[in-house]
Structures are given as C-alpha cells and as structure tokens.
Amino acid sequence: MNPDILRERQNATFDIEKLTNILDGGAERTNRRREIREVLVLNDPDFDYGTPTSLPTMILKLREYGISDPVEINWYKSMYWGTGREALGLHYVMFLPTLYTQCDSEQFNKWVPLIIGTYAQTEMGHGTHLRGLETTATFDPATQEFVMHSPTVTSIKWWPGGRNPLFLPLIFLSIPLSASLFDLFLSGFALPTCSGIVIGDIGPKFGFDAVDNGYLKLEHVRIPRENMLMKYAQVKPDGSYVKPLSSKLTYGTMVFIRSLIVGNAGIVLSQCCTIAIRYSAVRHQSEIRAGEAEPQILDYQTQQHKLFPLLATAYAFLFAGQYMIDTYNRISGDINQGDLSEMPELHALSAGLKAFTTWTANTGIEVCRMSCGGHGYSRSSALPDIYVEFTPSCTYEGENTVMMLQTARFLMKSYRQVQAGQQLSGAVSYLNKVHHRVMAPQAVSSQLDLNLNTLVDLYEIRAAMLVELAAQSIQQESARGKCQEDSWNNSTIDLVRASDAHCHYMVLKMFRDKVDQIEDPGVHSVMSTLAHLYAIHGMGNFTGDFLQAGVLTGAQVPSVSKCLKGLLAEVRPSAVLLVDAFDHHDKMLNSVLGRHDGNVYEAMFEWARSSPLNRTEVHESFHKHLKPLQAKL
Ligand SMILES: CCCCC/C=C\C/C=C\C/C=C\CCC(=O)SCCNC(=O)CCNC(=O)[C@H](O)C(C)(C)COP(=O)(O)OP(=O)(O)OC[C@H]1O[C@@H](n2cnc3c(N)ncnc32)[C@H](O)[C@@H]1OP(=O)(O)O
Ligand SMILES: Cc1cc2nc3c(=O)[nH]c(=O)nc-3n(C[C@H](O)[C@H](O)[C@H](O)COP(=O)(O)OP(=O)(O)OC[C@H]3O[C@@H](n4cnc5c(N)ncnc54)[C@H](O)[C@@H]3O)c2cc1C
C-alpha cells in the first residue's frame, strides 16, 4: 500500500462503512451489492472481464442467478463492464421498461421473457420535437395490420442503440394516429426475410462505441395490429381509436430514464473524484516551502478548490438520485392507478434534474481529468473514457436546454397560479411566498450565517427571484406587443436561468434533508461539512444572483470566499476516506490513478508495457516501411 494513501486512512473521524450503507440505502443493500460483485462476478470462473464475448454469458448469468431487480441488474452490469456503456444498456433501461409500462397484460406475457430490443424514436430530422416525427402508421382493417412507412429522408429512424442486424424487435414512435397522440409499436421484423426494410449503422461517433447506433428506413412494412402497445391507447379491429388518459403517457419511458440519469450523474462524478483525489494524495510535485520535500498535490489550495466542491456535488447528486427514483416510483404507482395529478410535477422535476446534474457532472469529469496533469490524459486513468461515455447524456433522453425549458414551463404555470391566488404544494410551494418576501437587502452583519437551513432559505429566495424575473420578462415582451410564443422565446435565457436555480435549490434541500436523517455523529458531521461546502461554493459561483435577491450584501461577499477556504481545509483530512466510502472496486474503476492501494507508478509502467505497441522490441512498421526506405537512401 502506498505510504501516503496509508497515512490518509489513519485517524478517520467517521465510520466509512456507515456512510457506504447510507449511499446504498442500508447495510443489507451494501451486503447484496458486494455479494453480486465479489461472488457472482469476480469469483465466477466464467467471468471474462469486459470482453465482447462475455455479453451472452452476462445475459445467461443474470437468468441463472435470478437477478431481475433493475438496481441489481445494474450492479451486475457495472461490475461486468466497469465505467463503459455496454451494448445491452438500451435494452435494459429503455426497451424493457417500455414493455413493462406500455404493454397490456397479454402483450407483456407474450413478449417480455423472450426478446432483446431497442428503442427507435428519434428520426434524422427530429430528436427533440416529438410532435414533428414523420414515420407513419396506417391501420388496414382488411388485414388487421399497421402499414409502417418512412415517407421522407428526414423520417428515417436514426440512433436506435443496440439494434441487432439480424432481428429487429424495436419499439418506435409513429406520428399521430389522431390529433396530437403518438403510439408505440413493437416491430416483429426479422431480417433478411422482411422486405421494405433498410437498416444500417449511422457511422463512427464521438464514443459510445460499445453501442451500435443504427438507422432504419421503412417502406410500407406491415406489422400485426396487436403489435401496437395497448395499455393506454388502443386501435380496435374496426379501426376505432381509444385515446389514452393523457397523450403524455407515451412519454413515460423517457421520464423513467431521466430519473435514473440523475443518480447516474452522481455515480460517474463519484468515480472521477475517487480517481482524482486518490491520485492527488500520492502525487508529489513542486514545493510549497523552499527546500522542503515536494508536497502531495492535494495540499495545494487550488487542487482542493478543484476537487472538494465536486466531491460534495457527487454526494449531493447521489442523494438527489435516491430522492428522484423514490419520487418516480411513488408517482408512477399513482399513475398506474389512474391518478395523473402529479405527472406534470414528475416531468418537470425529472427533466430539470436530468439537465442540471448531467451538465454539472460533464464539466466536473473534465476538471478531474485536468487536475491529474498528463497522466489524466492517459487512457490508463480511465478519465478520458468516462468523459467520452458520459458526455452524450447532456443530449440524449432530452437535450438539456430543452429539458430546462420544460421545467421552466411548469415554473411559469405555477407562478401564474400564485398570482391568481392559488396555494401551491410540492417542490414549487416556495413560490407561495414570492409576493410576501422582503426582497430588499436585509440588515445582516458582515458575517455570513452558516446555518444549513439558512443557506437553503437563501437558495429558495434566489430561485423565487429568478422565476419572478423570467415571468416579468415574458410580461414585458407581451406588453411590447409580442405574441405569447415570441414573448416566451425572447425570455428563454431567463427561463433556463430560473430552472437552473430551482434545481440548484432542490438539490441543496435534498442534501440538507439527507444530512438531517443521519444519526451517526461522525458521519453527520462530515456530511454537514460537505453540504455547507456545496452551498457556499454555489454562492461563490452565483454571487450576483444572491446580491440581486437581496440576501447577500457587498460587505458579506469576502466572507463567502473566506468561508469556502475554511471548508476546504476542513474537508482535507477526510478527502480520501470520503471517496473510499463510494466503495468503487478497482476492477470496475479500471483506473491506474484511482487504485485503492495507491501504487500508481508501478501499475502505470506495467500498463504501458502491456500496450500492443510494446509487444516487440522494434515495431513491425520499422521493418515494413522504414528499413526499405533506409535501403534506398
Ligand atoms: C441504471 C443506470 C442507467 C442510467 C442511465 C444511463 C444511461 C442512459 C441509457 C441509455 C441512453 C442511451 C440512449 C438514449 C436514448 C434516447 O435518447 S431515446 C430518445 C429520447 N428523446 C427525448 O427525450 C425526446 C425529447 N422531447 C420530448 O420529450 C418532447 O418533445 C418535449 C420536449 C417534452 C415536448 O413535448 P410536446 O409534446 O411538444 O409537449 P409541449 O412542450 O407542447 O408541452 C405540452 C404539455 O405536455 C407536458 N409534457 C411534456 N412532456 C411530458 C412528459 N414526459 N410527462 C408529462 N407531461 C409532459 C408539458 O409539461 C406541457 O404541459 P402543460 O401543462 O401544457 O404546460
Ligand atoms: C449517444 C446517443 C445515443 C442515442 N440513442 C438513442 C436511441 O437509442 N434511441 C433514440 O430514439 N434516440 C437516441 N438518441 C437520439 C437523442 O435522443 C437525440 O439526439 C436527442 O433527443 C436530441 O435531439 P436532436 O438530436 O434532434 O437535437 P436538436 O433538438 O436538434 O438539438 C440541437 C440544438 O437545438 C436546440 N433546440 C431544439 N429545440 C429547442 C427549443 N424548443 N428551444 C430551444 N432550443 C432548442 C437544442 O438546445 C440544441 O442546442 C441518441 C443520441 C446520442 C447522442
């Protein structure tokens, strides 16, 4: 064990195992996760880490072990595939959930156990604007079939992930069967017997290489009427159409994935913090005091300023992910019972948090990579691969700007309800006070009140102010004679800013609520410090908002920075222990810099020597190209 890492792990002020249990949702969950990891994967003789051939093995093993719980499937898959995406990701997180939520019972029993599929919604011309999708589904009562067709080049289905060139069970959206409704169909295509189908791969991408993203062009292809997913909407044999309770029920799978992505952003950020902080504990560079030994780079204040707010953010997003999934499960349960009353709130929350967490994590991964210097740029660190695999999450499952505007739509609607005298409940209840809040600068001392509850209140006031400013922008545009749509478009910068502040407040509130539930004094103390760091760091980044909201005075601004520096110093002794609590196994992290034992340099040399370019003393290209050239010179 590297001596630096060993020293970092002495004098722990909190029980790491208890913190790991909190992250897992209890000691039993930790034990089960480790059982899957250690027993069912690492000690399984059939386990051939991460090679393509192990994909069929993985599926058969999941069935052999009877692992069907989505969280446990993900634990198993993440051990198998480490930090990379794998070809079946879309099957498990989109295709299956769509069958679970959109099939009637007969369809469910017929399809769920049997098939592997993809989710083909996006077209070359439309990914965001679903009401613009062009693929048609025309019912033919004479044959009881739907005729599926791609009428234009822009209607070609583009991006479906994990499409199998041989068999194409896929779920796709077609354009409205009536006014503004969409419907989902399960293809029954089997190539090459099915004529009228043109499929292929969309070509090389930025990354995501384990997933083959394809295209699908349909030329009047017929599928049985029964292939329309009919839990919520039906087409009867006579061609009559039964509308769903809400046209947005078809969007349910996207809400589910967005909810999952929130926690996933926390997991990915926790992986990167583990790598960067462990490496920063063993890397010595330059000097602080002339003539003394080179310090650990983790002792540089700038290094702490790069990494510790991200460490706090990783914990914040992991707790937000728990809250999001609990909320999704609760509200989707109500929806299943026909109560759609909270569907708008679920959509607004999942859309906003998906955008907020993925944008922040995306930037954070790069900060972690750059904080590791040159070795961060090496694939041995795993950080470049993590970035390449994560960054599309800002685009897929709802492009982030568009998602923030969906949340803004809900905030504006809520604000108008308050103006009309209604009393709001739920995540936007803070808007009830927006008219009664003293927005003038409060007479406060130059010292900042560090109480976490006070900080949550300040974020709430900031969000309320930005919601009000966005609403006022729309009203001002309207007063200038702009139509409603142009007034909205001319205010979208303010609307995204209001949604971002709303999400920031929600995440801090969830973090504070989680800290309040922690009973162990040591864990409570270190988590409270991280929650403070998360809040103060955000206040430092958005000082203007807090000044504008009148909850921070010019005299207090220097104390924000002073307080931040104090919190960084407070986190320093626990930094390595806090990433140990994430409990990422070396095999899964797959990072030379993030090894649990901290023996970076020896491992890096071995990693480099194993490179294919080092298989021979002299690379074959010398004999093939250079030597013949030398002979001619
Ligand atoms: C286990 C760990 C894994 C974690 C995950 C990791 C990796 C992820 C795995 C896989 C990802 C890989 C590939 C990605 C796959 C894809 O990308 S699939 C395709 C995804 N595509 C989208 O997300 C499309 C985005 N566009 C939309 O959702 C909609 O077009 C829109 C932007 C929401 C607009 O819809 P529209 O019908 O035009 O509605 P409009 O804006 O007009 O609003 C009307 C009202 O409808 C409400 N509403 C909209 N959406 C929903 C919804 N989903 N639920 C409930 N309500 C909704 C909206 O709020 C409006 O309500 P009002 O009351 O009228 O304001
Ligand atoms: C790695 C990867 C995997 C994918 N896998 C799948 C899959 O398996 N199945 C599938 O169906 N799809 C998949 N997709 C497609 C993905 O869902 C779409 O790319 C995504 O929904 C964004 O839509 P778009 O590409 O049309 O972007 P666009 O919407 O064209 O975005 C382009 C720009 O326009 C802006 N914009 C668009 N609308 C508005 C608006 N109303 N207001 C303000 N700005 C706006 C956006 O903010 C963005 O800056 C995948 C994409 C990627 C990158």
Short mmCIF file of N, CA and C and ligand atoms in Angstrom, two decimals, residues 90 94 118-130 157-163 171-173 202 205-208 211-214 254 258 354 359 388-389 391-403 405-406 488-489 492 496, ligand 2:
data_model
loop_
_atom_site.label_atom_id
_atom_site.label_comp_id
_atom_site.label_asym_id
_atom_site.label_seq_id
_atom_site.Cartn_x
_atom_site.Cartn_y
_atom_site.Cartn_z
N LEU A 90 -29.38 -0.11 -23.61
CA LEU A 90 -30.67 0.41 -24.04
C LEU A 90 -31.79 -0.61 -23.85
N MET A 94 -34.41 1.03 -21.51
CA MET A 94 -35.48 1.65 -22.30
C MET A 94 -36.44 0.63 -22.90
N THR A 118 -34.50 -2.69 -29.00
CA THR A 118 -34.01 -1.31 -28.94
C THR A 118 -35.20 -0.36 -28.93
N TYR A 119 -34.87 0.95 -28.93
CA TYR A 119 -35.94 1.96 -28.81
C TYR A 119 -35.70 3.00 -29.89
N ALA A 120 -36.52 2.93 -30.96
CA ALA A 120 -36.28 3.76 -32.14
C ALA A 120 -37.31 4.88 -32.19
N GLN A 121 -37.03 5.95 -31.59
CA GLN A 121 -37.94 7.12 -31.56
C GLN A 121 -37.39 8.25 -32.41
N THR A 122 -36.13 8.59 -32.23
CA THR A 122 -35.50 9.70 -32.94
C THR A 122 -35.44 9.42 -34.44
N GLU A 123 -35.67 10.49 -35.20
CA GLU A 123 -35.51 10.38 -36.65
C GLU A 123 -34.39 11.32 -37.09
N MET A 124 -33.92 11.19 -38.32
CA MET A 124 -32.82 12.04 -38.77
C MET A 124 -33.20 13.52 -38.63
N GLY A 125 -34.47 13.83 -38.84
CA GLY A 125 -34.89 15.23 -38.79
C GLY A 125 -35.41 15.68 -37.46
N HIS A 126 -35.71 14.77 -36.54
CA HIS A 126 -36.27 15.17 -35.24
C HIS A 126 -35.84 14.21 -34.14
N GLY A 127 -35.29 14.81 -33.09
CA GLY A 127 -35.00 14.02 -31.89
C GLY A 127 -35.73 14.66 -30.73
N THR A 128 -35.65 16.01 -30.70
CA THR A 128 -36.30 16.73 -29.60
C THR A 128 -37.81 16.85 -29.82
N HIS A 129 -38.18 17.36 -30.98
CA HIS A 129 -39.57 17.74 -31.21
C HIS A 129 -40.39 16.53 -31.63
N LEU A 130 -40.93 15.82 -30.64
CA LEU A 130 -41.61 14.56 -30.95
C LEU A 130 -42.86 14.78 -31.78
N LYS A 157 -35.54 6.50 -39.14
CA LYS A 157 -35.21 6.34 -37.71
C LYS A 157 -33.69 6.37 -37.59
N TRP A 158 -33.18 7.22 -36.70
CA TRP A 158 -31.74 7.45 -36.61
C TRP A 158 -31.31 7.37 -35.15
N TRP A 159 -30.30 6.64 -34.82
CA TRP A 159 -29.74 6.50 -33.48
C TRP A 159 -30.19 5.25 -32.68
N PRO A 160 -31.26 4.53 -33.00
CA PRO A 160 -31.60 3.46 -32.07
C PRO A 160 -30.38 2.63 -31.71
N GLY A 161 -30.17 2.48 -30.43
CA GLY A 161 -28.96 1.85 -29.90
C GLY A 161 -29.13 0.37 -29.72
N GLY A 162 -28.04 -0.37 -30.06
CA GLY A 162 -28.07 -1.81 -29.84
C GLY A 162 -28.97 -2.51 -30.84
N ARG A 163 -29.15 -1.86 -32.04
CA ARG A 163 -30.02 -2.55 -32.99
C ARG A 163 -29.27 -3.74 -33.55
N ILE A 171 -39.02 -0.85 -30.42
CA ILE A 171 -40.20 -0.06 -30.09
C ILE A 171 -40.00 1.27 -30.77
N PHE A 172 -41.00 1.73 -31.52
CA PHE A 172 -40.81 3.06 -32.08
C PHE A 172 -42.09 3.85 -32.05
N LEU A 173 -41.86 5.15 -32.10
CA LEU A 173 -42.96 6.09 -32.09
C LEU A 173 -43.32 6.40 -33.52
N ILE A 202 -25.10 4.12 -38.21
CA ILE A 202 -25.02 5.55 -38.56
C ILE A 202 -23.58 6.01 -38.69
N LYS A 205 -18.84 7.45 -34.09
CA LYS A 205 -19.36 8.51 -33.20
C LYS A 205 -18.21 9.03 -32.35
N PHE A 206 -18.49 10.04 -31.53
CA PHE A 206 -17.52 10.60 -30.58
C PHE A 206 -17.04 9.51 -29.62
N GLY A 207 -17.93 8.59 -29.29
CA GLY A 207 -17.60 7.48 -28.39
C GLY A 207 -18.80 6.55 -28.34
N PHE A 208 -19.14 6.00 -27.13
CA PHE A 208 -20.32 5.13 -27.02
C PHE A 208 -20.17 3.95 -27.98
N VAL A 211 -22.02 0.54 -28.08
CA VAL A 211 -23.41 0.52 -28.53
C VAL A 211 -23.43 0.82 -30.03
N ASP A 212 -24.00 -0.13 -30.81
CA ASP A 212 -24.07 0.16 -32.24
C ASP A 212 -25.36 0.93 -32.51
N ASN A 213 -25.22 2.21 -32.86
CA ASN A 213 -26.39 3.04 -33.15
C ASN A 213 -26.69 2.97 -34.64
N GLY A 214 -27.94 2.64 -34.95
CA GLY A 214 -28.24 2.36 -36.35
C GLY A 214 -29.27 3.28 -36.96
N MET A 254 -39.20 7.88 -21.12
CA MET A 254 -38.18 8.94 -21.07
C MET A 254 -38.12 9.55 -19.67
N ARG A 258 -34.76 9.58 -17.42
CA ARG A 258 -34.25 10.85 -16.89
C ARG A 258 -34.09 10.76 -15.37
N LYS A 354 -32.34 16.11 -14.60
CA LYS A 354 -31.50 15.41 -15.58
C LYS A 354 -30.55 16.38 -16.23
N TRP A 359 -25.16 18.32 -16.87
CA TRP A 359 -24.29 19.46 -17.25
C TRP A 359 -23.18 19.63 -16.23
N VAL A 388 -15.94 10.47 -22.43
CA VAL A 388 -16.48 10.16 -23.76
C VAL A 388 -17.80 9.41 -23.64
N GLU A 389 -17.90 8.54 -22.65
CA GLU A 389 -19.13 7.75 -22.47
C GLU A 389 -20.23 8.56 -21.82
N THR A 391 -20.60 12.14 -21.74
CA THR A 391 -20.99 13.45 -22.29
C THR A 391 -22.27 13.43 -23.15
N PRO A 392 -22.61 12.35 -23.85
CA PRO A 392 -23.86 12.38 -24.60
C PRO A 392 -25.10 12.45 -23.71
N SER A 393 -24.92 12.23 -22.40
CA SER A 393 -26.11 12.30 -21.52
C SER A 393 -26.66 13.72 -21.45
N CYS A 394 -25.89 14.70 -21.91
CA CYS A 394 -26.40 16.08 -21.97
C CYS A 394 -27.29 16.27 -23.19
N THR A 395 -27.25 15.26 -24.09
CA THR A 395 -28.02 15.35 -25.32
C THR A 395 -29.15 14.34 -25.36
N TYR A 396 -28.83 13.07 -25.06
CA TYR A 396 -29.88 12.06 -25.20
C TYR A 396 -30.88 12.13 -24.04
N GLU A 397 -31.96 11.44 -24.21
CA GLU A 397 -33.04 11.42 -23.21
C GLU A 397 -33.57 12.82 -22.93
N GLY A 398 -33.48 13.68 -23.95
CA GLY A 398 -33.97 15.04 -23.75
C GLY A 398 -32.81 16.01 -23.70
N GLU A 399 -32.61 16.76 -24.75
CA GLU A 399 -31.49 17.69 -24.84
C GLU A 399 -31.62 18.69 -23.68
N ASN A 400 -30.50 18.95 -23.00
CA ASN A 400 -30.58 19.65 -21.71
C ASN A 400 -31.28 21.00 -21.74
N THR A 401 -30.99 21.82 -22.74
CA THR A 401 -31.65 23.13 -22.79
C THR A 401 -33.16 22.96 -22.89
N VAL A 402 -33.56 22.00 -23.71
CA VAL A 402 -34.99 21.76 -23.92
C VAL A 402 -35.62 21.25 -22.64
N MET A 403 -34.88 20.44 -21.90
CA MET A 403 -35.39 19.92 -20.63
C MET A 403 -35.54 21.05 -19.62
N LEU A 405 -36.17 24.05 -20.28
CA LEU A 405 -37.33 24.86 -20.68
C LEU A 405 -38.64 24.16 -20.36
N GLN A 406 -38.62 22.84 -20.30
CA GLN A 406 -39.81 22.13 -19.87
C GLN A 406 -40.08 22.42 -18.39
N TRP A 488 -42.26 34.25 -25.09
CA TRP A 488 -41.58 33.11 -24.45
C TRP A 488 -40.17 33.00 -25.02
N ASN A 489 -40.04 32.96 -26.34
CA ASN A 489 -38.72 32.74 -26.94
C ASN A 489 -37.74 33.85 -26.57
N THR A 492 -36.17 33.09 -23.04
CA THR A 492 -35.69 31.74 -22.73
C THR A 492 -34.36 31.73 -21.98
N VAL A 496 -34.25 29.53 -18.59
CA VAL A 496 -33.28 28.48 -18.27
C VAL A 496 -32.56 28.81 -16.96
C1 LIG B 2 -25.11 8.59 -27.81
C2 LIG B 2 -26.53 8.77 -28.25
C3 LIG B 2 -27.41 7.69 -28.19
C4 LIG B 2 -28.72 7.84 -28.60
N1 LIG B 2 -29.56 6.74 -28.58
C5 LIG B 2 -30.83 6.87 -29.00
C6 LIG B 2 -31.71 5.74 -29.02
O1 LIG B 2 -31.33 4.64 -28.65
N2 LIG B 2 -32.98 5.90 -29.46
C7 LIG B 2 -33.46 7.13 -29.87
O2 LIG B 2 -34.62 7.23 -30.22
N3 LIG B 2 -32.64 8.24 -29.85
C8 LIG B 2 -31.35 8.13 -29.44
N4 LIG B 2 -30.53 9.23 -29.43
C9 LIG B 2 -31.01 10.49 -30.01
C10 LIG B 2 -31.26 11.54 -28.94
O3 LIG B 2 -32.38 11.20 -28.19
C11 LIG B 2 -31.44 12.91 -29.63
O4 LIG B 2 -30.21 13.25 -30.22
C12 LIG B 2 -31.83 13.96 -28.58
O5 LIG B 2 -33.17 13.75 -28.20
C13 LIG B 2 -31.65 15.40 -29.10
O6 LIG B 2 -32.45 15.62 -30.25
P1 LIG B 2 -31.77 16.19 -31.58
O7 LIG B 2 -30.60 15.34 -31.88
O8 LIG B 2 -32.85 16.34 -32.57
O9 LIG B 2 -31.21 17.60 -31.18
P2 LIG B 2 -31.90 19.02 -31.51
O10 LIG B 2 -33.17 19.16 -30.78
O11 LIG B 2 -31.89 19.23 -32.97
O12 LIG B 2 -30.84 19.99 -30.77
C14 LIG B 2 -29.98 20.85 -31.48
C15 LIG B 2 -29.99 22.21 -30.78
O13 LIG B 2 -31.30 22.77 -30.92
C16 LIG B 2 -31.72 23.30 -29.66
N5 LIG B 2 -33.18 23.26 -29.54
C17 LIG B 2 -34.00 22.31 -30.01
N6 LIG B 2 -35.27 22.57 -29.65
C18 LIG B 2 -35.25 23.72 -28.94
C19 LIG B 2 -36.24 24.50 -28.28
N7 LIG B 2 -37.55 24.16 -28.29
N8 LIG B 2 -35.84 25.62 -27.61
C20 LIG B 2 -34.53 25.96 -27.57
N9 LIG B 2 -33.54 25.27 -28.19
C21 LIG B 2 -33.90 24.15 -28.85
C22 LIG B 2 -31.08 22.37 -28.65
O14 LIG B 2 -30.98 23.02 -27.38
C23 LIG B 2 -29.70 22.11 -29.28
O15 LIG B 2 -28.81 23.14 -28.87
C24 LIG B 2 -29.19 9.11 -29.05
C25 LIG B 2 -28.32 10.20 -29.10
C26 LIG B 2 -26.99 10.04 -28.69
C27 LIG B 2 -26.06 11.22 -28.74
#
